[in-house]
PDB file of C-alpha atoms and ligand atoms in Angstrom:
ATOM      1  CA  MET A   1     135.006  78.777 250.378  1.00 94.00           C
ATOM      2  CA  LYS A   2     137.361  77.614 252.872  1.00 97.00           C
ATOM      3  CA  LYS A   3     140.216  79.551 253.925  1.00 98.00           C
ATOM      4  CA  ILE A   4     143.819  77.532 253.555  1.00 98.00           C
ATOM      5  CA  VAL A   5     146.594  79.153 254.550  1.00 98.00           C
ATOM      6  CA  VAL A   6     149.645  77.405 253.995  1.00 98.00           C
ATOM      7  CA  LEU A   7     154.005  77.815 255.127  1.00 98.00           C
ATOM      8  CA  THR A   8     155.604  77.041 253.768  1.00 98.00           C
ATOM      9  CA  GLY A   9     159.848  76.364 254.057  1.00 97.00           C
ATOM     10  CA  ALA A  10     162.839  74.671 252.351  1.00 94.00           C
ATOM     11  CA  GLY A  11     161.821  71.153 252.246  1.00 96.00           C
ATOM     12  CA  MET A  12     159.016  72.231 249.438  1.00 98.00           C
ATOM     13  CA  SER A  13     161.227  72.682 247.386  1.00 97.00           C
ATOM     14  CA  ALA A  14     163.631  69.899 248.356  1.00 95.00           C
ATOM     15  CA  GLU A  15     162.216  67.083 245.595  1.00 97.00           C
ATOM     16  CA  SER A  16     162.982  70.173 243.163  1.00 97.00           C
ATOM     17  CA  GLY A  17     166.228  69.161 243.583  1.00 93.00           C
ATOM     18  CA  ILE A  18     167.034  72.799 246.028  1.00 92.00           C
ATOM     19  CA  ALA A  19     168.536  72.203 248.964  1.00 83.00           C
ATOM     20  CA  THR A  20     167.279  72.861 252.691  1.00 80.00           C
ATOM     21  CA  PHE A  21     169.004  75.182 255.349  1.00 71.00           C
ATOM     22  CA  ARG A  22     169.585  72.797 257.980  1.00 67.00           C
ATOM     23  CA  ASP A  23     169.232  69.216 257.115  1.00 67.00           C
ATOM     24  CA  SER A  24     172.802  67.579 256.905  1.00 61.00           C
ATOM     25  CA  GLY A  25     174.396  68.257 253.452  1.00 66.00           C
ATOM     26  CA  GLY A  26     171.837  71.515 253.381  1.00 65.00           C
ATOM     27  CA  LEU A  27     173.945  73.687 251.453  1.00 68.00           C
ATOM     28  CA  TRP A  28     174.375  75.863 254.294  1.00 70.00           C
ATOM     29  CA  ASP A  29     176.684  73.472 255.070  1.00 71.00           C
ATOM     30  CA  LYS A  30     179.096  74.657 252.453  1.00 75.00           C
ATOM     31  CA  TYR A  31     178.776  78.124 252.857  1.00 80.00           C
ATOM     32  CA  PRO A  32     178.495  79.767 255.903  1.00 86.00           C
ATOM     33  CA  VAL A  33     175.469  81.722 256.815  1.00 87.00           C
ATOM     34  CA  GLU A  34     177.265  84.461 258.237  1.00 89.00           C
ATOM     35  CA  GLN A  35     178.884  85.187 254.945  1.00 92.00           C
ATOM     36  CA  VAL A  36     176.333  84.374 252.143  1.00 93.00           C
ATOM     37  CA  ALA A  37     172.903  85.971 254.380  1.00 93.00           C
ATOM     38  CA  THR A  38     174.013  88.051 256.083  1.00 96.00           C
ATOM     39  CA  PRO A  39     173.830  92.357 255.476  1.00 97.00           C
ATOM     40  CA  GLU A  40     177.921  92.202 257.200  1.00 97.00           C
ATOM     41  CA  GLY A  41     179.102  89.517 254.824  1.00 96.00           C
ATOM     42  CA  PHE A  42     177.924  91.184 251.764  1.00 97.00           C
ATOM     43  CA  ALA A  43     179.621  94.202 252.831  1.00 97.00           C
ATOM     44  CA  GLN A  44     183.137  92.249 253.666  1.00 97.00           C
ATOM     45  CA  ASN A  45     182.719  90.032 250.359  1.00 96.00           C
ATOM     46  CA  PRO A  46     180.513  91.204 247.705  1.00 97.00           C
ATOM     47  CA  LYS A  47     181.478  88.961 244.502  1.00 96.00           C
ATOM     48  CA  LEU A  48     181.351  85.717 247.024  1.00 93.00           C
ATOM     49  CA  VAL A  49     178.034  86.924 248.316  1.00 95.00           C
ATOM     50  CA  LEU A  50     176.065  87.626 244.410  1.00 96.00           C
ATOM     51  CA  ASP A  51     178.221  84.917 243.536  1.00 93.00           C
ATOM     52  CA  PHE A  52     176.723  82.606 245.682  1.00 92.00           C
ATOM     53  CA  TYR A  53     173.009  83.958 244.577  1.00 94.00           C
ATOM     54  CA  ASN A  54     174.198  83.949 240.783  1.00 93.00           C
ATOM     55  CA  ILE A  55     174.521  80.014 241.702  1.00 89.00           C
ATOM     56  CA  ARG A  56     171.052  79.831 243.196  1.00 91.00           C
ATOM     57  CA  ARG A  57     169.648  81.696 240.424  1.00 93.00           C
ATOM     58  CA  LYS A  58     171.045  79.864 237.757  1.00 91.00           C
ATOM     59  CA  GLU A  59     170.160  76.412 239.973  1.00 91.00           C
ATOM     60  CA  LEU A  60     166.280  77.445 239.750  1.00 94.00           C
ATOM     61  CA  LEU A  61     166.324  77.775 236.359  1.00 93.00           C
ATOM     62  CA  SER A  62     166.637  74.384 235.633  1.00 93.00           C
ATOM     63  CA  SER A  63     164.395  73.336 238.554  1.00 96.00           C
ATOM     64  CA  GLU A  64     160.470  72.649 237.998  1.00 97.00           C
ATOM     65  CA  PRO A  65     157.784  72.446 240.716  1.00 98.00           C
ATOM     66  CA  ASN A  66     157.226  69.174 242.353  1.00 98.00           C
ATOM     67  CA  PRO A  67     154.178  66.938 242.549  1.00 98.00           C
ATOM     68  CA  GLY A  68     153.584  68.612 246.282  1.00 98.00           C
ATOM     69  CA  HIS A  69     153.587  72.818 244.763  1.00 98.00           C
ATOM     70  CA  VAL A  70     151.331  71.908 242.393  1.00 98.00           C
ATOM     71  CA  GLY A  71     148.999  69.759 244.808  1.00 98.00           C
ATOM     72  CA  LEU A  72     148.320  72.830 246.385  1.00 98.00           C
ATOM     73  CA  ALA A  73     147.770  74.914 243.480  1.00 98.00           C
ATOM     74  CA  GLU A  74     145.128  72.285 242.048  1.00 98.00           C
ATOM     75  CA  LEU A  75     143.643  72.769 246.014  1.00 98.00           C
ATOM     76  CA  GLU A  76     142.551  76.183 244.606  1.00 98.00           C
ATOM     77  CA  LYS A  77     139.820  74.636 242.889  1.00 98.00           C
ATOM     78  CA  ASP A  78     137.984  74.343 245.792  1.00 98.00           C
ATOM     79  CA  PHE A  79     139.152  76.061 248.688  1.00 98.00           C
ATOM     80  CA  GLU A  80     140.608  79.430 248.853  1.00 98.00           C
ATOM     81  CA  VAL A  81     144.111  78.563 249.225  1.00 98.00           C
ATOM     82  CA  ARG A  82     146.572  81.668 250.531  1.00 98.00           C
ATOM     83  CA  ILE A  83     150.708  80.303 250.622  1.00 98.00           C
ATOM     84  CA  ILE A  84     153.025  82.055 252.912  1.00 98.00           C
ATOM     85  CA  THR A  85     156.887  81.282 251.815  1.00 98.00           C
ATOM     86  CA  GLN A  86     160.373  81.225 253.627  1.00 97.00           C
ATOM     87  CA  ASN A  87     161.424  80.011 250.082  1.00 97.00           C
ATOM     88  CA  ILE A  88     163.201  82.235 247.954  1.00 97.00           C
ATOM     89  CA  ASP A  89     162.536  80.647 244.482  1.00 97.00           C
ATOM     90  CA  ASN A  90     159.323  80.777 242.403  1.00 98.00           C
ATOM     91  CA  LEU A  91     158.183  76.989 242.537  1.00 98.00           C
ATOM     92  CA  HIS A  92     154.848  77.990 244.591  1.00 98.00           C
ATOM     93  CA  GLU A  93     154.286  80.798 241.111  1.00 98.00           C
ATOM     94  CA  GLN A  94     155.274  78.380 238.713  1.00 98.00           C
ATOM     95  CA  ALA A  95     153.104  75.150 239.888  1.00 98.00           C
ATOM     96  CA  GLY A  96     150.190  77.907 239.039  1.00 98.00           C
ATOM     97  CA  SER A  97     149.396  79.381 243.109  1.00 98.00           C
ATOM     98  CA  SER A  98     147.550  82.604 242.555  1.00 98.00           C
ATOM     99  CA  SER A  99     148.644  84.166 246.012  1.00 98.00           C
ATOM    100  CA  VAL A 100     151.934  83.825 247.086  1.00 98.00           C
ATOM    101  CA  LEU A 101     153.742  85.800 249.926  1.00 98.00           C
ATOM    102  CA  HIS A 102     157.375  85.753 250.231  1.00 98.00           C
ATOM    103  CA  LEU A 103     158.343  86.584 253.532  1.00 98.00           C
ATOM    104  CA  HIS A 104     162.335  86.089 252.988  1.00 97.00           C
ATOM    105  CA  GLY A 105     162.182  87.720 249.383  1.00 98.00           C
ATOM    106  CA  GLU A 106     163.047  86.569 246.116  1.00 98.00           C
ATOM    107  CA  LEU A 107     165.542  85.070 244.185  1.00 97.00           C
ATOM    108  CA  MET A 108     164.334  86.568 240.818  1.00 97.00           C
ATOM    109  CA  LYS A 109     164.565  90.339 241.490  1.00 97.00           C
ATOM    110  CA  ALA A 110     167.747  92.828 242.411  1.00 97.00           C
ATOM    111  CA  GLN A 111     167.343  95.487 244.726  1.00 97.00           C
ATOM    112  CA  SER A 112     169.215  98.836 244.824  1.00 98.00           C
ATOM    113  CA  VAL A 113     171.142  98.588 248.383  1.00 97.00           C
ATOM    114  CA  LYS A 114     170.226 102.526 248.882  1.00 97.00           C
ATOM    115  CA  ASN A 115     166.783 102.352 248.239  1.00 96.00           C
ATOM    116  CA  PRO A 116     164.880  98.731 248.801  1.00 93.00           C
ATOM    117  CA  GLY A 117     161.780  99.841 247.032  1.00 95.00           C
ATOM    118  CA  LEU A 118     163.741  99.867 244.186  1.00 98.00           C
ATOM    119  CA  ILE A 119     163.348  95.709 242.709  1.00 96.00           C
ATOM    120  CA  VAL A 120     164.422  94.998 239.229  1.00 94.00           C
ATOM    121  CA  GLU A 121     163.241  91.787 237.455  1.00 93.00           C
ATOM    122  CA  LEU A 122     165.918  88.735 237.025  1.00 94.00           C
ATOM    123  CA  THR A 123     163.550  87.412 234.404  1.00 80.00           C
ATOM    124  CA  GLU A 124     165.486  86.995 231.343  1.00 69.00           C
ATOM    125  CA  LYS A 125     167.624  83.635 231.336  1.00 67.00           C
ATOM    126  CA  ASP A 126     170.597  85.172 230.183  1.00 68.00           C
ATOM    127  CA  ASN A 127     170.225  88.164 232.356  1.00 80.00           C
ATOM    128  CA  TYR A 128     169.935  86.643 235.491  1.00 93.00           C
ATOM    129  CA  GLU A 129     173.116  87.037 236.993  1.00 95.00           C
ATOM    130  CA  ILE A 130     173.951  91.231 239.275  1.00 97.00           C
ATOM    131  CA  GLN A 131     177.510  91.956 239.577  1.00 97.00           C
ATOM    132  CA  VAL A 132     179.366  93.750 241.061  1.00 98.00           C
ATOM    133  CA  GLY A 133     179.204  97.428 239.392  1.00 97.00           C
ATOM    134  CA  ASP A 134     175.685  96.506 238.554  1.00 96.00           C
ATOM    135  CA  LYS A 135     173.230  99.501 239.522  1.00 96.00           C
ATOM    136  CA  GLY A 136     169.495 100.524 239.601  1.00 95.00           C
ATOM    137  CA  SER A 137     168.427 103.715 238.042  1.00 96.00           C
ATOM    138  CA  ASP A 138     169.364 105.654 241.402  1.00 98.00           C
ATOM    139  CA  GLY A 139     172.497 104.517 240.213  1.00 97.00           C
ATOM    140  CA  ALA A 140     173.257 102.597 243.784  1.00 98.00           C
ATOM    141  CA  GLN A 141     174.971  98.349 243.357  1.00 98.00           C
ATOM    142  CA  LEU A 142     172.132  96.551 243.266  1.00 97.00           C
ATOM    143  CA  ARG A 143     171.247  93.096 245.749  1.00 98.00           C
ATOM    144  CA  PRO A 144     169.838  90.452 245.565  1.00 98.00           C
ATOM    145  CA  PHE A 145     166.063  91.160 247.045  1.00 98.00           C
ATOM    146  CA  ILE A 146     166.763  88.523 249.737  1.00 97.00           C
ATOM    147  CA  VAL A 147     165.920  89.058 253.263  1.00 97.00           C
ATOM    148  CA  TRP A 148     168.974  88.816 255.288  1.00 96.00           C
ATOM    149  CA  PHE A 149     169.591  86.855 258.947  1.00 93.00           C
ATOM    150  CA  GLY A 150     169.874  90.436 261.536  1.00 94.00           C
ATOM    151  CA  GLU A 151     167.478  92.472 258.763  1.00 96.00           C
ATOM    152  CA  ALA A 152     163.688  93.273 259.571  1.00 95.00           C
ATOM    153  CA  VAL A 153     161.007  91.321 257.689  1.00 96.00           C
ATOM    154  CA  PRO A 154     158.359  93.625 255.832  1.00 95.00           C
ATOM    155  CA  MET A 155     156.205  91.008 255.064  1.00 97.00           C
ATOM    156  CA  ILE A 156     155.616  89.545 258.308  1.00 97.00           C
ATOM    157  CA  GLU A 157     152.681  92.256 258.922  1.00 98.00           C
ATOM    158  CA  PRO A 158     150.946  91.111 256.487  1.00 98.00           C
ATOM    159  CA  ALA A 159     151.618  87.178 256.988  1.00 98.00           C
ATOM    160  CA  ILE A 160     150.446  87.406 260.686  1.00 98.00           C
ATOM    161  CA  GLU A 161     146.862  88.852 258.965  1.00 98.00           C
ATOM    162  CA  LEU A 162     146.429  85.949 257.097  1.00 98.00           C
ATOM    163  CA  SER A 163     147.469  83.064 259.554  1.00 98.00           C
ATOM    164  CA  ALA A 164     144.614  84.900 262.129  1.00 98.00           C
ATOM    165  CA  GLN A 165     142.465  84.570 258.955  1.00 98.00           C
ATOM    166  CA  ALA A 166     142.633  80.683 258.134  1.00 98.00           C
ATOM    167  CA  ASP A 167     139.899  78.701 258.382  1.00 98.00           C
ATOM    168  CA  ILE A 168     142.666  75.651 258.128  1.00 98.00           C
ATOM    169  CA  TYR A 169     146.299  75.907 258.879  1.00 98.00           C
ATOM    170  CA  VAL A 170     149.237  73.985 256.998  1.00 98.00           C
ATOM    171  CA  ILE A 171     152.709  74.078 257.717  1.00 98.00           C
ATOM    172  CA  ILE A 172     154.836  71.809 255.258  1.00 98.00           C
ATOM    173  CA  GLY A 173     158.877  71.475 255.410  1.00 97.00           C
ATOM    174  CA  THR A 174     159.972  74.016 257.911  1.00 95.00           C
ATOM    175  CA  SER A 175     162.502  73.267 260.845  1.00 91.00           C
ATOM    176  CA  LEU A 176     160.376  75.646 262.495  1.00 92.00           C
ATOM    177  CA  ASN A 177     163.867  77.470 263.533  1.00 87.00           C
ATOM    178  CA  VAL A 178     163.722  80.996 261.589  1.00 85.00           C
ATOM    179  CA  TYR A 179     161.728  83.988 263.458  1.00 88.00           C
ATOM    180  CA  PRO A 180     159.466  84.961 263.016  1.00 91.00           C
ATOM    181  CA  ALA A 181     158.357  83.075 260.361  1.00 91.00           C
ATOM    182  CA  ALA A 182     158.351  80.223 263.444  1.00 91.00           C
ATOM    183  CA  GLY A 183     156.221  82.201 265.718  1.00 95.00           C
ATOM    184  CA  LEU A 184     152.833  82.729 262.888  1.00 97.00           C
ATOM    185  CA  LEU A 185     151.192  79.463 264.470  1.00 97.00           C
ATOM    186  CA  ASN A 186     150.639  81.504 267.646  1.00 96.00           C
ATOM    187  CA  TYR A 187     148.704  83.835 265.499  1.00 97.00           C
ATOM    188  CA  VAL A 188     146.265  81.086 264.122  1.00 98.00           C
ATOM    189  CA  PRO A 189     142.746  80.812 266.188  1.00 97.00           C
ATOM    190  CA  LYS A 190     142.816  78.153 268.785  1.00 95.00           C
ATOM    191  CA  ASP A 191     139.982  75.936 266.721  1.00 96.00           C
ATOM    192  CA  VAL A 192     141.280  76.047 263.405  1.00 98.00           C
ATOM    193  CA  PRO A 193     142.769  72.703 262.730  1.00 98.00           C
ATOM    194  CA  VAL A 194     145.973  72.405 261.693  1.00 98.00           C
ATOM    195  CA  TYR A 195     148.543  70.104 259.850  1.00 98.00           C
ATOM    196  CA  LEU A 196     152.304  69.348 259.456  1.00 98.00           C
ATOM    197  CA  ILE A 197     153.882  68.125 256.992  1.00 98.00           C
ATOM    198  CA  ASP A 198     157.266  66.911 257.036  1.00 98.00           C
ATOM    199  CA  PRO A 199     159.387  63.795 256.520  1.00 97.00           C
ATOM    200  CA  LYS A 200     160.789  64.395 260.489  1.00 96.00           C
ATOM    201  CA  GLU A 201     159.919  65.288 264.045  1.00 95.00           C
ATOM    202  CA  VAL A 202     159.358  69.132 263.917  1.00 94.00           C
ATOM    203  CA  THR A 203     158.980  70.628 267.240  1.00 90.00           C
ATOM    204  CA  ALA A 204     155.638  73.203 267.018  1.00 87.00           C
ATOM    205  CA  TYR A 205     154.140  74.445 269.813  1.00 82.00           C
ATOM    206  CA  ARG A 206     150.430  73.551 270.116  1.00 89.00           C
ATOM    207  CA  GLU A 207     148.074  70.523 270.885  1.00 89.00           C
ATOM    208  CA  GLY A 208     146.336  68.638 268.444  1.00 92.00           C
ATOM    209  CA  ILE A 209     148.325  69.246 265.334  1.00 96.00           C
ATOM    210  CA  ARG A 210     147.332  66.771 262.794  1.00 97.00           C
ATOM    211  CA  ILE A 211     150.893  64.998 261.975  1.00 97.00           C
ATOM    212  CA  ILE A 212     151.668  63.822 258.057  1.00 98.00           C
ATOM    213  CA  ARG A 213     155.119  62.630 258.042  1.00 98.00           C
ATOM    214  CA  LYS A 214     156.011  62.478 254.641  1.00 98.00           C
ATOM    215  CA  GLY A 215     157.605  64.520 252.389  1.00 98.00           C
ATOM    216  CA  ALA A 216     156.171  67.015 250.492  1.00 98.00           C
ATOM    217  CA  SER A 217     154.841  65.609 247.324  1.00 98.00           C
ATOM    218  CA  GLU A 218     153.206  62.441 249.257  1.00 98.00           C
ATOM    219  CA  GLY A 219     152.329  65.171 252.075  1.00 98.00           C
ATOM    220  CA  VAL A 220     150.284  67.083 250.331  1.00 98.00           C
ATOM    221  CA  ALA A 221     148.380  63.988 247.706  1.00 98.00           C
ATOM    222  CA  GLU A 222     147.525  62.681 251.675  1.00 98.00           C
ATOM    223  CA  LEU A 223     146.480  66.638 252.138  1.00 98.00           C
ATOM    224  CA  ALA A 224     144.226  67.163 249.570  1.00 98.00           C
ATOM    225  CA  GLY A 225     142.494  63.570 250.113  1.00 98.00           C
ATOM    226  CA  GLU A 226     141.841  64.390 253.631  1.00 98.00           C
ATOM    227  CA  LEU A 227     140.602  67.960 253.343  1.00 98.00           C
ATOM    228  CA  LYS A 228     138.401  67.147 250.521  1.00 97.00           C
ATOM    229  CA  LYS A 229     136.462  63.950 252.530  1.00 97.00           C
ATOM    230  CA  LEU A 230     136.301  66.470 255.500  1.00 97.00           C
ATOM    231  CA  TYR A 231     135.153  70.024 254.024  1.00 95.00           C
ATOM    232  CA  LEU A 232     133.889  68.929 250.474  1.00 92.00           C
TER     233      LEU A 232
HETATM  234  P1  NAD B 301     164.945  73.906 257.171  1.00 61.12           P
HETATM  235  O1  NAD B 301     166.228  73.605 256.235  1.00 61.12           O
HETATM  236  O2  NAD B 301     165.697  75.403 258.424  1.00 61.12           O
HETATM  237  O3  NAD B 301     163.751  73.148 257.185  1.00 61.12           O
HETATM  238  C1  NAD B 301     163.881  72.755 256.322  1.00 61.12           C
HETATM  239  C2  NAD B 301     162.591  71.288 257.006  1.00 61.12           C
HETATM  240  O4  NAD B 301     162.584  70.608 255.610  1.00 61.12           O
HETATM  241  C3  NAD B 301     163.355  69.966 257.669  1.00 61.12           C
HETATM  242  O5  NAD B 301     162.549  70.367 258.545  1.00 61.12           O
HETATM  243  C4  NAD B 301     163.144  68.826 257.034  1.00 61.12           C
HETATM  244  O6  NAD B 301     163.217  67.800 257.618  1.00 61.12           O
HETATM  245  C5  NAD B 301     162.072  69.585 256.207  1.00 61.12           C
HETATM  246  N1  NAD B 301     162.062  68.555 254.895  1.00 61.12           N
HETATM  247  C6  NAD B 301     163.391  68.182 253.820  1.00 61.12           C
HETATM  248  N2  NAD B 301     163.092  67.570 253.153  1.00 61.12           N
HETATM  249  C7  NAD B 301     161.407  67.784 252.783  1.00 61.12           C
HETATM  250  C8  NAD B 301     160.918  67.065 252.204  1.00 61.12           C
HETATM  251  N3  NAD B 301     161.083  66.507 250.301  1.00 61.12           N
HETATM  252  N4  NAD B 301     159.011  67.646 251.490  1.00 61.12           N
HETATM  253  C9  NAD B 301     159.181  67.948 253.304  1.00 61.12           C
HETATM  254  N5  NAD B 301     159.688  68.531 253.916  1.00 61.12           N
HETATM  255  C10 NAD B 301     160.887  68.591 253.867  1.00 61.12           C
HETATM  256  O7  NAD B 301     164.237  75.233 255.974  1.00 61.12           O
HETATM  257  P2  NAD B 301     163.557  76.443 256.516  1.00 61.12           P
HETATM  258  O8  NAD B 301     162.432  75.947 258.521  1.00 61.12           O
HETATM  259  O9  NAD B 301     162.321  76.886 255.293  1.00 61.12           O
HETATM  260  O10 NAD B 301     164.666  77.482 256.842  1.00 61.12           O
HETATM  261  C11 NAD B 301     165.350  77.880 256.217  1.00 61.12           C
HETATM  262  C12 NAD B 301     165.815  79.442 256.128  1.00 61.12           C
HETATM  263  O11 NAD B 301     166.322  78.963 254.321  1.00 61.12           O
HETATM  264  C13 NAD B 301     164.694  79.960 255.569  1.00 61.12           C
HETATM  265  O12 NAD B 301     164.252  81.236 255.982  1.00 61.12           O
HETATM  266  C14 NAD B 301     164.293  80.362 253.142  1.00 61.12           C
HETATM  267  O13 NAD B 301     164.182  81.396 252.866  1.00 61.12           O
HETATM  268  C15 NAD B 301     165.760  79.526 253.105  1.00 61.12           C
HETATM  269  N6  NAD B 301     165.927  78.782 251.970  1.00 61.12           N
HETATM  270  C16 NAD B 301     165.118  78.832 251.314  1.00 61.12           C
HETATM  271  C17 NAD B 301     165.452  77.867 249.964  1.00 61.12           C
HETATM  272  C18 NAD B 301     164.152  78.179 249.279  1.00 61.12           C
HETATM  273  O14 NAD B 301     164.166  79.040 248.485  1.00 61.12           O
HETATM  274  N7  NAD B 301     164.649  76.607 248.204  1.00 61.12           N
HETATM  275  C19 NAD B 301     166.490  76.678 250.362  1.00 61.12           C
HETATM  276  C20 NAD B 301     167.213  76.854 251.285  1.00 61.12           C
HETATM  277  C21 NAD B 301     166.587  77.780 252.130  1.00 61.12           C
END
């Protein structure tokens, strides 16, 4: 089976009603990134940051995977599909994708501020919030399990390895502005076909990319049709 490696960003979940990062009217117009997505912002005002992610979690709990997520999960019938996502939502998993690597953490998990290896699942609908004073088993405050700007990205190494092993590479709904994720394309071997699905123009430094200028749902349907014609 051919191995398809898919890199997804905020646009993947836009049609599920989750706001993107940089599109105008996006979430981050309302909440300055320095306040809610940096360790300094958390140190300065932990309540504001915890509340921000509590609201994101509540939003996620009432969201559903869109046909794009479902289409990627269905590709597993005919291909080995490995997803690398910059998204912190769990909509790929909800759609049934079996291999999802989260580069920037997971919204439905909390982490001890003292011990990054101490992770707590926030699965129950009535227990999804983190408050100031909520502690892990080590007695330290819990924080969202999110890679904030300025923090290390521990999953980048396995993501690089996966990118280097792709037979087919697909990029969906990312402005390719956030590093190191944006640099993953550099590790994809030169002879590997690359597809890019995005309704807007995205600058990707690579020759010969097959651009599908559509939203995730329509774009994945077109991709699936093309891949089946070419490889099955
Ligand atoms: P970005 O906001 O910088 O770029 C989003 C891209 O998605 C744009 O190129 C836009 O044209 C495209 N897009 C918009 N609607 C689309 C659609 N319907 N279908 C397909 N593409 C569409 O996002 P990014 O590059 O992922 O970087 C943002 C950072 O913010 C990431 O680190 C991510 O972790 C985080 N973030 C995550 C979520 C989430 O978990 N769902 C949401 C917002 C931001």
